[in-house]
Coordinates of N, CA, C and O in Angstrom, one line a residue:
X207 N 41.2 -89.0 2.1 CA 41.4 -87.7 1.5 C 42.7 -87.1 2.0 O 43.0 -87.1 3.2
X208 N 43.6 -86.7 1.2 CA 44.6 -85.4 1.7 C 44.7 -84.2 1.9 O 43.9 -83.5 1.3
X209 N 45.6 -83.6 2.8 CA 45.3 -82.6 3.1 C 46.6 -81.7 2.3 O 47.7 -82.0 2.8
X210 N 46.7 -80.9 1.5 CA 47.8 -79.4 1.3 C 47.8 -78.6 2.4 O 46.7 -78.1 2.8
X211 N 48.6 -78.4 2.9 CA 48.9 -77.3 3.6 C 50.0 -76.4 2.9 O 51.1 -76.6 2.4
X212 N 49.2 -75.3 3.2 CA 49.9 -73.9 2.3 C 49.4 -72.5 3.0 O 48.5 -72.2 3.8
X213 N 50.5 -71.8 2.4 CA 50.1 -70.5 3.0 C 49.9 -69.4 1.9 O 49.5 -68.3 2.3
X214 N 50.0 -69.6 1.1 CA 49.6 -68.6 -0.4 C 48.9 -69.5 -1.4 O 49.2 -70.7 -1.5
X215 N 47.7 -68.9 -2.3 CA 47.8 -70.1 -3.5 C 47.8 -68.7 -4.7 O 47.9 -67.5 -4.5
X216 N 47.6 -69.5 -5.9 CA 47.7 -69.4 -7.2 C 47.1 -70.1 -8.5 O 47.6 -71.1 -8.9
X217 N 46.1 -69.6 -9.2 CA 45.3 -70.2 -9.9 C 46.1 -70.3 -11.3 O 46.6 -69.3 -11.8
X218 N 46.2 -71.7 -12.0 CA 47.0 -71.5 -13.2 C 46.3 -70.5 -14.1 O 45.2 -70.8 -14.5
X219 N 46.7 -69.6 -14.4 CA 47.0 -68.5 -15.4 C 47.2 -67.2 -15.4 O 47.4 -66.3 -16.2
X220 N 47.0 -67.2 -13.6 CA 47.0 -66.2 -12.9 C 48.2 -65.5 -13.0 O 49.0 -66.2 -13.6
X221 N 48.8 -63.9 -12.6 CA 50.5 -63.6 -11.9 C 50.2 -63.4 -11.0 O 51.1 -63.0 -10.4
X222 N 48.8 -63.4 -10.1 CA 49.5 -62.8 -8.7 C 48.6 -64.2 -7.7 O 47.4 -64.6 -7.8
X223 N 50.1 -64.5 -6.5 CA 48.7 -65.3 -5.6 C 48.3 -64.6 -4.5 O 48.7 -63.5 -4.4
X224 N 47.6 -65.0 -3.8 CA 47.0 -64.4 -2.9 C 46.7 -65.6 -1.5 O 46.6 -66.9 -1.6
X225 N 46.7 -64.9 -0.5 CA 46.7 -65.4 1.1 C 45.7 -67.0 1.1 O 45.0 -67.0 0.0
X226 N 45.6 -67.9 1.6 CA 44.3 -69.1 1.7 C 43.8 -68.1 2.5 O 42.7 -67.8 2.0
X227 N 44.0 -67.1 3.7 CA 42.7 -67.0 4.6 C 42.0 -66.3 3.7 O 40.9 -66.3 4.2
X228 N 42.0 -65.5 2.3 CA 41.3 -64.5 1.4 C 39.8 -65.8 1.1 O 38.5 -65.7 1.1
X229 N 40.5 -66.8 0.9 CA 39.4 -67.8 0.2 C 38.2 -68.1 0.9 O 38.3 -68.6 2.0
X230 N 37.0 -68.0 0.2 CA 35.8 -68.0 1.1 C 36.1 -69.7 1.9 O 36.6 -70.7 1.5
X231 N 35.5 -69.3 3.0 CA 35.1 -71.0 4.0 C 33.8 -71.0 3.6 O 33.5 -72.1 4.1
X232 N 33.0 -70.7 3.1 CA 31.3 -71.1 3.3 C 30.5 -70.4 2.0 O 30.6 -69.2 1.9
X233 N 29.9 -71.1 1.1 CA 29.1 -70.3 0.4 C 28.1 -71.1 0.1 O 28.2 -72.3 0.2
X234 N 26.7 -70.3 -0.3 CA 25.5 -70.9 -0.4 C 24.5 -70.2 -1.4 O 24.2 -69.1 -1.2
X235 N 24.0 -71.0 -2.5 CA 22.7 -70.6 -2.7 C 21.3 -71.1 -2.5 O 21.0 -72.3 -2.7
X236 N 20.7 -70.4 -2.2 CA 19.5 -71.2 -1.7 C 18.2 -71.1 -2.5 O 18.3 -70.0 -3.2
X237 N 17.1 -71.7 -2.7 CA 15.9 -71.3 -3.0 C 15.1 -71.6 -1.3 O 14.8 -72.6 -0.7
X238 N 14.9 -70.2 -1.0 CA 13.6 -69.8 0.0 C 12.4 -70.5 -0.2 O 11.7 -71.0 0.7
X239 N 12.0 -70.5 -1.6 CA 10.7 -71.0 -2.0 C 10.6 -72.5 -1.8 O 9.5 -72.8 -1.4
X240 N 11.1 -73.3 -1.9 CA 11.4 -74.8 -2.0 C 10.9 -75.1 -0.4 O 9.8 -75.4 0.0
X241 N 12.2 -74.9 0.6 CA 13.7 -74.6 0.2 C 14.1 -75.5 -0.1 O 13.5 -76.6 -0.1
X242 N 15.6 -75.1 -0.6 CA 16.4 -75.9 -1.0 C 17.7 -75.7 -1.3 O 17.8 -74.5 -1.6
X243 N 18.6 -76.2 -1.3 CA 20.3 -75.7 -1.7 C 20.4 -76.2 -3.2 O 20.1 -77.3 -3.7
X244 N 20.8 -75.0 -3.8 CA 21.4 -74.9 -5.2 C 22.5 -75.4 -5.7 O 22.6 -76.1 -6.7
X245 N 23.7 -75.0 -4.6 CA 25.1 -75.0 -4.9 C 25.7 -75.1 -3.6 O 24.7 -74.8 -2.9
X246 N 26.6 -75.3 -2.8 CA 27.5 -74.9 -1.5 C 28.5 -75.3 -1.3 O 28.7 -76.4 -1.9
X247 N 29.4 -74.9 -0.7 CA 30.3 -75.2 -0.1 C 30.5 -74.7 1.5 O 30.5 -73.6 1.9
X248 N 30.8 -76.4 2.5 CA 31.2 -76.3 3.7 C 29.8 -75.8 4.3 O 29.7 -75.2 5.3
X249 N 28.7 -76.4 3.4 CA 27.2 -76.6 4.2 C 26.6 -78.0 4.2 O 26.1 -78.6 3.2
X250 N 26.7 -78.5 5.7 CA 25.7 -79.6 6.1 C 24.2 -79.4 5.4 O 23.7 -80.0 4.4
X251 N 23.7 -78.5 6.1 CA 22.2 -78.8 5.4 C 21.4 -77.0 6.0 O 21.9 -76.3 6.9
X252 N 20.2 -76.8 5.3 CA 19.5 -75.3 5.6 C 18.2 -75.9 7.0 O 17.7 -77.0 7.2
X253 N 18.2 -74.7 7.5 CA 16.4 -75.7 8.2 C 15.7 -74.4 7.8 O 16.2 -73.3 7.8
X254 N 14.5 -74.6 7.6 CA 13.7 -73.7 6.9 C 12.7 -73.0 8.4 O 11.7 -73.6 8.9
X255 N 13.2 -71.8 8.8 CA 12.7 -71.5 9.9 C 11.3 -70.3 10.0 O 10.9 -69.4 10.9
X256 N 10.8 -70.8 9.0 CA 9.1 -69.9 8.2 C 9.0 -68.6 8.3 O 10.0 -68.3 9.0
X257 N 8.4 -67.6 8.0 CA 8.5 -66.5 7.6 C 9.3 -65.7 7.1 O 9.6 -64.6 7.5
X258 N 9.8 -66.5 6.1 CA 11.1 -66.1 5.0 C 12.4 -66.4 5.6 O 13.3 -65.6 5.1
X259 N 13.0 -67.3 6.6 CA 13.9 -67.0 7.3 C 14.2 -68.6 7.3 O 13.4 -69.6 7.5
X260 N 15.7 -68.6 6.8 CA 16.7 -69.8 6.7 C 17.7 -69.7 7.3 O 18.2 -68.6 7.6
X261 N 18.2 -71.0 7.9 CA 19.2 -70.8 9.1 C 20.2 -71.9 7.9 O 19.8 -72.7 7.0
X262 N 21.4 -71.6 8.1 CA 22.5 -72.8 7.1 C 23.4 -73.1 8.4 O 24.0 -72.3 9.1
X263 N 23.3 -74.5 8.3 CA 24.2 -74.8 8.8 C 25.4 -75.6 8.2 O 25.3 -76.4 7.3
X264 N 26.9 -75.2 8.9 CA 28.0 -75.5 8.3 C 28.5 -77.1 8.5 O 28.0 -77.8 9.4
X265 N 29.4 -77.5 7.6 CA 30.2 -78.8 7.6 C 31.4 -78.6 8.5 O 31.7 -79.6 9.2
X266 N 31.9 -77.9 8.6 CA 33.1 -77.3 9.2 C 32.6 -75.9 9.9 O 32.3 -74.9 9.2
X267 N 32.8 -75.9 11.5 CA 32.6 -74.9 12.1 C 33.8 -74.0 11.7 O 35.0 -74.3 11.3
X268 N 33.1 -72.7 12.1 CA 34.6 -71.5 11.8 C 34.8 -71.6 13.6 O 34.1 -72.2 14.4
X269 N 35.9 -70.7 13.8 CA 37.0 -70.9 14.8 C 35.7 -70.0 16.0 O 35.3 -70.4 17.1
X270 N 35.5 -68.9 15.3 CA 34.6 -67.9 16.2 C 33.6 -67.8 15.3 O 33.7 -68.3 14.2
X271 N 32.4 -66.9 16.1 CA 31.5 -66.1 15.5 C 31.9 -64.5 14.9 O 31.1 -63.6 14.6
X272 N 33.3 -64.5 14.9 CA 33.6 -63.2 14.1 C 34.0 -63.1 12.6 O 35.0 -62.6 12.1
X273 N 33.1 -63.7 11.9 CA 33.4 -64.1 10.4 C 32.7 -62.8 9.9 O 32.0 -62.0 10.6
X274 N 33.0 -62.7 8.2 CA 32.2 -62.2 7.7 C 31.0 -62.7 6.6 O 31.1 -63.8 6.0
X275 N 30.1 -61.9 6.5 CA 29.2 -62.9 5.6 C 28.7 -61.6 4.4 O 28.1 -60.7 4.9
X276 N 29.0 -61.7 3.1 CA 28.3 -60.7 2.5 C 26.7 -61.4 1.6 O 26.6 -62.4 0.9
X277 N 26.1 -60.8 1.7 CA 24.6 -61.4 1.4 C 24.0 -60.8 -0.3 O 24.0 -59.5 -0.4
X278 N 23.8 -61.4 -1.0 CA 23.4 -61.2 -2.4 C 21.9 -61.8 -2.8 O 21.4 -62.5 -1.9
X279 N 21.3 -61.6 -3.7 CA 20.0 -62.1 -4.6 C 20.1 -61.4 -5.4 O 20.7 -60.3 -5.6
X280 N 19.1 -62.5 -6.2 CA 18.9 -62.1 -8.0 C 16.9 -62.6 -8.1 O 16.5 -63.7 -8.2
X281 N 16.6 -61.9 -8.1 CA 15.0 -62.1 -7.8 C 14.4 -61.0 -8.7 O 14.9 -59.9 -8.7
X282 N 13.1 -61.2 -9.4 CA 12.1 -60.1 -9.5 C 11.8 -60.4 -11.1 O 12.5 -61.4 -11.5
X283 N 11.3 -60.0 -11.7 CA 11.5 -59.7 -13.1 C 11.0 -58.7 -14.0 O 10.4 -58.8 -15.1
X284 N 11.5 -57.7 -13.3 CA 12.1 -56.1 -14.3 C 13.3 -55.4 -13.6 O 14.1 -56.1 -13.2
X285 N 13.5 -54.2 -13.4 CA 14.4 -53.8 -13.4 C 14.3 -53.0 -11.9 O 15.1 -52.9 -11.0
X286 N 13.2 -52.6 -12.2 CA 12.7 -51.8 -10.5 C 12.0 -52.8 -9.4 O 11.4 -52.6 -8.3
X287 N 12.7 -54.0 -10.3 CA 12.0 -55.1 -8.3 C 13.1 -54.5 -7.5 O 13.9 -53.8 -8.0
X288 N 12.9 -55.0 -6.1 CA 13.9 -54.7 -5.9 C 13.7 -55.9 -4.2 O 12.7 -56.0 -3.5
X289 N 14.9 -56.4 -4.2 CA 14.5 -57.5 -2.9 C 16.4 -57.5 -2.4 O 17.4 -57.3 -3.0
X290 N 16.1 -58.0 -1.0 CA 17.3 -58.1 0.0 C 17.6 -59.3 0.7 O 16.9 -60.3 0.4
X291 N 18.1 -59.4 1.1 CA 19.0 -60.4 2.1 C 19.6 -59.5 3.4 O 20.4 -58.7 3.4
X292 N 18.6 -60.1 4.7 CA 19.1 -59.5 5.6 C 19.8 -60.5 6.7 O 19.1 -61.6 6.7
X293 N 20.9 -60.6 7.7 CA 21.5 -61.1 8.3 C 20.8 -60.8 10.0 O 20.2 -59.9 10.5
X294 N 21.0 -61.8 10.3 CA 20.2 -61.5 11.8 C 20.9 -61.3 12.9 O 22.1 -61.7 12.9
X295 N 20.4 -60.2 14.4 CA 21.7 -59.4 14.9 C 20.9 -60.3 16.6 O 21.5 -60.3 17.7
X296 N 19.6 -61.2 16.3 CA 19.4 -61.8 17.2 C 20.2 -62.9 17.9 O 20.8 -63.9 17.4
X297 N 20.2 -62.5 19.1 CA 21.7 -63.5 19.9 C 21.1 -64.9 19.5 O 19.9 -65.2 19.5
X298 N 22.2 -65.8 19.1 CA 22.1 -67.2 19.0 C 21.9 -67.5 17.5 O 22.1 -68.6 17.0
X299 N 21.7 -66.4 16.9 CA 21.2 -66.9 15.3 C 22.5 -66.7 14.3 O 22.4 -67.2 13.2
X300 N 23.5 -66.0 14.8 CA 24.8 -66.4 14.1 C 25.8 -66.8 15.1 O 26.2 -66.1 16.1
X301 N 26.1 -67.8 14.7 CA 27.4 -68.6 15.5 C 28.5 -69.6 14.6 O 28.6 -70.2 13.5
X302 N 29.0 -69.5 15.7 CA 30.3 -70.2 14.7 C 29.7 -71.7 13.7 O 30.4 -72.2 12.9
X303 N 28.7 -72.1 14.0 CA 28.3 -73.3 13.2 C 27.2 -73.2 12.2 O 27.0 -73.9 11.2
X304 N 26.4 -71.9 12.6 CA 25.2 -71.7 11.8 C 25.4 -70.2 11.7 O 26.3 -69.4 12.1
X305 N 24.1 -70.0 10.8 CA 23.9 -68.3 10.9 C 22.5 -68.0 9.8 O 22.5 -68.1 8.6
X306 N 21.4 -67.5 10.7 CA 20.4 -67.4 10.1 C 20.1 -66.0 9.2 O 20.8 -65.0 9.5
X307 N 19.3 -65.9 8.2 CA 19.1 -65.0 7.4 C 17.6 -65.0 6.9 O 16.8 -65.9 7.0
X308 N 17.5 -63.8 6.5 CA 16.1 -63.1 5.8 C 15.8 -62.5 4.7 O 16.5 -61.6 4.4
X309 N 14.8 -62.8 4.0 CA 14.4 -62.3 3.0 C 13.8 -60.9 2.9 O 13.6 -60.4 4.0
X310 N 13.5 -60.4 2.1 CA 13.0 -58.9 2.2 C 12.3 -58.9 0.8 O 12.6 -59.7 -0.1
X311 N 11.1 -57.9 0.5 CA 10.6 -57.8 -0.4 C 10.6 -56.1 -0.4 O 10.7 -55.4 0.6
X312 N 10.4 -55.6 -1.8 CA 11.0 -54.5 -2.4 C 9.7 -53.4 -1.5 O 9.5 -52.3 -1.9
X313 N 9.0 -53.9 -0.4 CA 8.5 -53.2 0.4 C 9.2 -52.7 2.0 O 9.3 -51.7 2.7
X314 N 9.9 -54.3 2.0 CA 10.7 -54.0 3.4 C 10.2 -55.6 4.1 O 10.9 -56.3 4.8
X315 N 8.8 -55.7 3.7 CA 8.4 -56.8 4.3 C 8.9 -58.1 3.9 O 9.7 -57.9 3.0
X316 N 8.8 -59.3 4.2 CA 9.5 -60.3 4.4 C 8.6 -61.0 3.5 O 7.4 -61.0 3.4
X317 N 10.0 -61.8 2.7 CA 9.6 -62.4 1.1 C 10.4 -63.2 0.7 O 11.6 -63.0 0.6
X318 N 9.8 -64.6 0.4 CA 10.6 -66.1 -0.2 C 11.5 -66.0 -1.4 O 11.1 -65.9 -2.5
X319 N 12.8 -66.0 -1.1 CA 13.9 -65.8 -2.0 C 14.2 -66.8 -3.7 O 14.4 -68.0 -3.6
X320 N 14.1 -66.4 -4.6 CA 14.4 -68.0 -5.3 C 16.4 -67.9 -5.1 O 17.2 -68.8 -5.2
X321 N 16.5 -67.1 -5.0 CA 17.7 -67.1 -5.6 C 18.6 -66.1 -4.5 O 19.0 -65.0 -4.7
X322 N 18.9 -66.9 -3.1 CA 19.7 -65.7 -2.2 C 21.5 -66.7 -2.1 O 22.0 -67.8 -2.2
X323 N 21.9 -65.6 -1.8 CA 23.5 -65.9 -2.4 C 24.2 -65.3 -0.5 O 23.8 -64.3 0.2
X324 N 25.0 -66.2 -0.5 CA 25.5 -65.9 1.3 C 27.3 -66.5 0.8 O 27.3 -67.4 0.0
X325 N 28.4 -66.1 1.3 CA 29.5 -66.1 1.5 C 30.6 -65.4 2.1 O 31.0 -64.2 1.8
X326 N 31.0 -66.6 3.0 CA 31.3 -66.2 4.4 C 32.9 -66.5 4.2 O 33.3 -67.5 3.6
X327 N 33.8 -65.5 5.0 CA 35.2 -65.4 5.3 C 35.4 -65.6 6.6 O 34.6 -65.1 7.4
X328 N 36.4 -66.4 7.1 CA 36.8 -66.6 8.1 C 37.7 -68.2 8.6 O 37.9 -69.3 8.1
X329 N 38.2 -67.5 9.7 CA 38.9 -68.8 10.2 C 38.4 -69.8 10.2 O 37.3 -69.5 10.7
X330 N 38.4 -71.2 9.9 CA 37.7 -72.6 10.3 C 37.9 -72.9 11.5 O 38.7 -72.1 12.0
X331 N 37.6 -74.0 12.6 CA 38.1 -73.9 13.9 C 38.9 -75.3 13.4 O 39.7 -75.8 14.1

């Protein structure tokens, strides 16, 4: 494989480019219920750590543990479900190689995701 090295990119049809560090390093969807990976990029593999809670681990470590991760789902079926993605503030469970997460049910209590969405910014190391 080759490598580009660049410091701006530009998508053809675009006018404006923008920075590589803007470009996500890590994204994932998961089914909690399975589990299973949907889609990803710059993920090794999930380990399913039971009571609603998935740890992803990366292909490429980021540089630090000061990345960002914003957390999404699409779950329920009406309008007033309502379910979360929560990130964990327990030492060891996000680090520069992994970073575990939680489900939430439209109570607060903890509930099997089909559909949780994670992408992460940051330096690669």
């Amino acid at each position: 494989m080759s490598t580009i090295t660049v410091t701006n990119i530009k998508a053809t049809g675009e006018t404006a480019s923008r920075a590589v560090s803007g470009v996500a390093a890590m994204y994932i969807s998961i089914d909690q219920s399975s589990p299973s990976i949907l889609k990803s990029l710059n993920v090794s593999s999930i380990v399913d750590n039971g009571s609603d809670s998935t740890s992803t681990n990366y292909t490429n470590n980021f540089s630090d543990s000061n990345y960002a991760t914003a957390y999404g789902v699409r779950e329920g079926s009406g309008e007033n479900d309502f379910r979360a993605v929560m990130g964990s503030t327990t030492s060891g469970y996000y680090t520069n190689s992994s970073q575990r997460c939680y489900g939430a049910g439209y109570d607060g209590g903890a509930a099997s995701l089909n559909f949780m969405f994670l992408v992460s910014h940051g330096d690669l190391a």
